[in-house]
Amino acid sequence: MKKMPDLMEAIFDACYLIFDLIAGILFFVYSKGNPLFILYGVLTLTLCGGDAFHLVPRIKRAVYGTNDKIKRQLGIGLQVSSITMTVFYIILLFIWKLTFPTLTAPAWIEAMIWISAIIRIVVCFLPQNNWTSEEGNRRLSLIRNAVFAITGIGVILLYAISGNMYDLHMNRMVAAIIISFGCYIPVTLWSKKKPMIGLLMIPKTCAYMWVIVMGLQLLFLNFFKRTPTRRSLSI
């Protein structure tokens, strides 16, 4: 018998993926060649595509039940989404540069983001992660998520530096990233022992949707108002 919480999670995951897909299309349709919004479109579809590898098997498991094939798909999907989420933060770095062209990212922060991101991606490719087994590899999990946190801190620092420059309210990106990591880290550390902690993935996902919504707000502000703000968006 299917459990209602599992079905509700499946509906939430499906809505999230559909939201990302629609948002990505909107960025490309209304970008009018603006590299900032094209990059937002790439960011959104990277998020959607990477998470789909993990969430689609979860939806299938909720609807049809689990089996060895779905367990393997979940493991591979977790690996793919771990890599694409790292790329997500690298893209956020470039979005920051395009949004605030008059600012220069401190070299040490940019190095912090790049080095930690590369290390995480390399670690994610190691077969010792045992992605498709339920045991996984706790040591490598700690390593890859520790360096991922460093990547996130680097991006947080950039958006903290820019603050509310141009009255774009992009300083809210700081809160969104902190919420996402605050929910994600407990799940990676303790969800296998305490499955209920996995519910934190819902606010974590909402935080990423918030990041996309911020981009959509900039998109439609730029598209409809044609105010001096438009010049601040590196056009």
Short mmCIF file of C-alpha atoms in Angstrom, two decimals:
data_model
loop_
_atom_site.label_atom_id
_atom_site.label_comp_id
_atom_site.label_asym_id
_atom_site.label_seq_id
_atom_site.Cartn_x
_atom_site.Cartn_y
_atom_site.Cartn_z
CA MET A 1 0.00 0.00 0.00
CA LYS A 2 1.35 3.42 -0.98
CA LYS A 3 2.06 5.80 1.91
CA MET A 4 0.48 9.23 1.69
CA PRO A 5 3.69 11.07 2.77
CA ASP A 6 5.56 9.38 -0.10
CA LEU A 7 2.88 10.39 -2.60
CA MET A 8 2.88 13.97 -1.29
CA GLU A 9 6.66 14.05 -1.67
CA ALA A 10 6.32 12.76 -5.22
CA ILE A 11 3.83 15.53 -6.05
CA PHE A 12 6.12 18.16 -4.52
CA ASP A 13 9.14 16.86 -6.46
CA ALA A 14 7.18 16.84 -9.73
CA CYS A 15 5.95 20.42 -9.15
CA TYR A 16 9.50 21.52 -8.37
CA LEU A 17 10.89 20.06 -11.59
CA ILE A 18 8.04 21.56 -13.64
CA PHE A 19 8.64 24.95 -12.01
CA ASP A 20 12.34 24.81 -12.88
CA LEU A 21 11.61 23.79 -16.46
CA ILE A 22 9.09 26.60 -16.99
CA ALA A 23 11.39 29.16 -15.33
CA GLY A 24 14.29 28.07 -17.53
CA ILE A 25 12.17 28.52 -20.66
CA LEU A 26 11.04 31.97 -19.48
CA PHE A 27 14.62 33.10 -19.00
CA PHE A 28 15.52 32.17 -22.56
CA VAL A 29 12.31 33.52 -24.12
CA TYR A 30 12.49 36.93 -22.41
CA SER A 31 16.27 37.35 -22.21
CA LYS A 32 16.47 39.19 -25.56
CA GLY A 33 20.13 38.26 -25.78
CA ASN A 34 20.99 39.57 -22.31
CA PRO A 35 23.87 37.32 -21.13
CA LEU A 36 22.75 37.65 -17.51
CA PHE A 37 19.36 36.08 -18.12
CA ILE A 38 20.72 33.53 -20.56
CA LEU A 39 23.04 32.47 -17.75
CA TYR A 40 20.07 32.35 -15.36
CA GLY A 41 18.39 30.05 -17.86
CA VAL A 42 21.46 27.81 -17.90
CA LEU A 43 21.51 27.88 -14.09
CA THR A 44 17.85 26.88 -13.86
CA LEU A 45 18.06 24.06 -16.39
CA THR A 46 21.26 22.78 -14.76
CA LEU A 47 19.37 22.63 -11.47
CA CYS A 48 16.35 20.98 -13.10
CA GLY A 49 18.32 18.48 -15.16
CA GLY A 50 20.64 17.45 -12.35
CA ASP A 51 17.89 17.06 -9.76
CA ALA A 52 15.73 15.14 -12.23
CA PHE A 53 18.28 12.31 -12.19
CA HIS A 54 17.62 11.89 -8.49
CA LEU A 55 14.01 13.00 -8.11
CA VAL A 56 12.45 11.05 -10.99
CA PRO A 57 13.55 7.72 -9.43
CA ARG A 58 12.17 8.96 -6.09
CA ILE A 59 8.84 9.71 -7.76
CA LYS A 60 8.84 6.26 -9.36
CA ARG A 61 9.63 4.67 -6.00
CA ALA A 62 6.73 6.52 -4.35
CA VAL A 63 4.30 5.46 -7.06
CA TYR A 64 5.44 1.94 -7.93
CA GLY A 65 7.47 0.84 -4.93
CA THR A 66 11.17 0.11 -4.72
CA ASN A 67 13.35 -2.45 -6.50
CA ASP A 68 17.04 -2.93 -7.30
CA LYS A 69 16.81 -0.94 -10.53
CA ILE A 70 15.29 2.08 -8.80
CA LYS A 71 17.87 1.84 -5.99
CA ARG A 72 20.63 1.95 -8.58
CA GLN A 73 19.00 4.88 -10.35
CA LEU A 74 18.74 6.73 -7.03
CA GLY A 75 22.46 6.22 -6.38
CA ILE A 76 23.52 7.38 -9.82
CA GLY A 77 21.05 10.26 -9.60
CA LEU A 78 22.59 11.35 -6.30
CA GLN A 79 26.02 11.39 -7.93
CA VAL A 80 24.81 13.42 -10.91
CA SER A 81 22.91 15.93 -8.76
CA SER A 82 25.95 16.32 -6.48
CA ILE A 83 28.03 17.34 -9.49
CA THR A 84 25.40 19.61 -11.05
CA MET A 85 24.77 21.35 -7.73
CA THR A 86 28.47 22.20 -7.62
CA VAL A 87 28.23 23.60 -11.15
CA PHE A 88 25.15 25.54 -9.96
CA TYR A 89 27.30 27.53 -7.53
CA ILE A 90 29.99 28.19 -10.13
CA ILE A 91 27.27 29.63 -12.39
CA LEU A 92 26.07 31.78 -9.46
CA LEU A 93 29.59 33.21 -9.32
CA PHE A 94 29.32 34.34 -12.96
CA ILE A 95 25.79 35.64 -12.38
CA TRP A 96 27.16 37.80 -9.56
CA LYS A 97 29.79 39.21 -11.91
CA LEU A 98 27.20 40.07 -14.58
CA THR A 99 24.75 41.53 -12.06
CA PHE A 100 27.37 43.75 -10.44
CA PRO A 101 29.84 44.64 -13.22
CA THR A 102 31.30 47.55 -11.24
CA LEU A 103 32.47 45.18 -8.49
CA THR A 104 35.43 42.84 -8.60
CA ALA A 105 35.35 39.56 -6.76
CA PRO A 106 38.25 39.32 -4.28
CA ALA A 107 40.81 36.90 -5.74
CA TRP A 108 40.88 34.78 -2.60
CA ILE A 109 37.09 34.30 -2.62
CA GLU A 110 37.05 33.35 -6.29
CA ALA A 111 39.93 30.92 -5.70
CA MET A 112 38.06 29.51 -2.71
CA ILE A 113 35.00 28.83 -4.87
CA TRP A 114 36.88 27.31 -7.80
CA ILE A 115 39.28 25.12 -5.82
CA SER A 116 36.61 23.71 -3.50
CA ALA A 117 34.24 23.11 -6.43
CA ILE A 118 36.87 21.26 -8.45
CA ILE A 119 37.84 19.13 -5.45
CA ARG A 120 34.18 18.20 -4.85
CA ILE A 121 33.61 17.24 -8.48
CA VAL A 122 36.76 15.09 -8.51
CA VAL A 123 35.71 13.38 -5.26
CA CYS A 124 32.22 12.76 -6.68
CA PHE A 125 33.75 10.78 -9.56
CA LEU A 126 35.67 8.42 -7.27
CA PRO A 127 34.22 4.89 -7.40
CA GLN A 128 34.91 4.54 -3.68
CA ASN A 129 31.82 6.68 -3.03
CA ASN A 130 29.75 3.53 -3.60
CA TRP A 131 26.88 5.63 -4.89
CA THR A 132 24.70 2.66 -5.78
CA SER A 133 25.03 0.90 -2.44
CA GLU A 134 22.97 1.76 0.62
CA GLU A 135 26.09 1.94 2.79
CA GLY A 136 27.84 4.53 0.63
CA ASN A 137 31.13 5.89 1.97
CA ARG A 138 30.73 8.11 5.03
CA ARG A 139 34.30 9.42 4.93
CA LEU A 140 34.06 10.57 1.32
CA SER A 141 30.58 11.93 2.02
CA LEU A 142 32.02 14.13 4.76
CA ILE A 143 34.86 15.28 2.51
CA ARG A 144 32.74 16.15 -0.51
CA ASN A 145 30.14 17.96 1.58
CA ALA A 146 32.77 19.85 3.61
CA VAL A 147 34.33 21.27 0.45
CA PHE A 148 30.83 21.93 -0.93
CA ALA A 149 30.12 24.05 2.14
CA ILE A 150 33.29 26.03 1.39
CA THR A 151 31.99 26.68 -2.15
CA GLY A 152 28.71 27.88 -0.71
CA ILE A 153 30.43 30.15 1.82
CA GLY A 154 32.42 31.73 -1.01
CA VAL A 155 29.25 32.57 -2.94
CA ILE A 156 27.57 33.83 0.24
CA LEU A 157 30.48 36.23 0.79
CA LEU A 158 30.12 37.64 -2.73
CA TYR A 159 26.43 38.41 -2.32
CA ALA A 160 27.10 39.83 1.13
CA ILE A 161 29.71 42.16 -0.40
CA SER A 162 27.29 43.43 -3.07
CA GLY A 163 24.44 43.77 -0.55
CA ASN A 164 21.47 45.69 -1.89
CA MET A 165 23.47 47.41 -4.62
CA TYR A 166 21.30 48.99 -7.36
CA ASP A 167 18.26 48.28 -5.10
CA LEU A 168 18.00 44.80 -6.62
CA HIS A 169 17.67 43.10 -3.21
CA MET A 170 20.09 40.36 -4.27
CA ASN A 171 21.41 40.29 -0.70
CA ARG A 172 18.50 37.88 -0.13
CA MET A 173 20.65 35.34 -1.96
CA VAL A 174 22.67 35.10 1.26
CA ALA A 175 19.63 33.94 3.22
CA ALA A 176 18.58 31.48 0.50
CA ILE A 177 21.99 29.81 0.37
CA ILE A 178 22.28 29.65 4.16
CA ILE A 179 18.84 28.02 4.39
CA SER A 180 19.73 25.50 1.67
CA PHE A 181 22.95 24.44 3.40
CA GLY A 182 21.35 24.55 6.85
CA CYS A 183 18.81 21.99 5.65
CA TYR A 184 21.10 19.97 3.40
CA ILE A 185 23.96 19.25 5.81
CA PRO A 186 21.86 17.53 8.54
CA VAL A 187 20.28 15.33 5.86
CA THR A 188 23.66 14.17 4.55
CA LEU A 189 24.96 13.50 8.06
CA TRP A 190 22.03 11.86 9.85
CA SER A 191 19.17 10.98 7.49
CA LYS A 192 20.16 7.30 7.20
CA LYS A 193 19.91 6.85 10.96
CA LYS A 194 16.92 9.20 11.37
CA PRO A 195 14.87 9.19 8.15
CA MET A 196 12.56 11.97 9.37
CA ILE A 197 15.46 14.40 9.00
CA GLY A 198 15.02 13.86 5.26
CA LEU A 199 12.02 16.20 5.43
CA LEU A 200 14.52 19.06 5.58
CA MET A 201 15.01 18.54 1.86
CA ILE A 202 11.66 20.30 1.33
CA PRO A 203 12.77 23.71 2.71
CA LYS A 204 16.14 23.15 1.03
CA THR A 205 14.38 22.74 -2.30
CA CYS A 206 12.22 25.79 -1.60
CA ALA A 207 15.40 27.79 -0.99
CA TYR A 208 16.66 26.88 -4.46
CA MET A 209 13.31 27.86 -5.93
CA TRP A 210 13.73 31.19 -4.15
CA VAL A 211 17.07 31.67 -5.92
CA ILE A 212 15.31 31.13 -9.26
CA VAL A 213 12.47 33.49 -8.27
CA MET A 214 15.02 36.23 -7.57
CA GLY A 215 16.29 35.80 -11.11
CA LEU A 216 12.75 35.93 -12.50
CA GLN A 217 12.11 39.16 -10.61
CA LEU A 218 15.17 40.71 -12.25
CA LEU A 219 14.06 39.37 -15.63
CA PHE A 220 10.61 40.91 -15.54
CA LEU A 221 11.85 44.12 -13.91
CA ASN A 222 14.21 44.47 -16.85
CA PHE A 223 11.66 43.39 -19.47
CA PHE A 224 8.67 45.48 -18.42
CA LYS A 225 10.00 48.61 -16.77
CA ARG A 226 12.99 49.60 -18.94
CA THR A 227 14.25 51.79 -16.10
CA PRO A 228 17.86 52.83 -15.36
CA THR A 229 18.07 49.56 -13.43
CA ARG A 230 18.38 47.92 -16.83
CA ARG A 231 21.79 49.49 -17.33
CA SER A 232 22.96 48.07 -14.02
CA LEU A 233 22.31 44.57 -15.28
CA SER A 234 25.42 44.61 -17.47
CA ILE A 235 23.57 45.50 -20.69
#
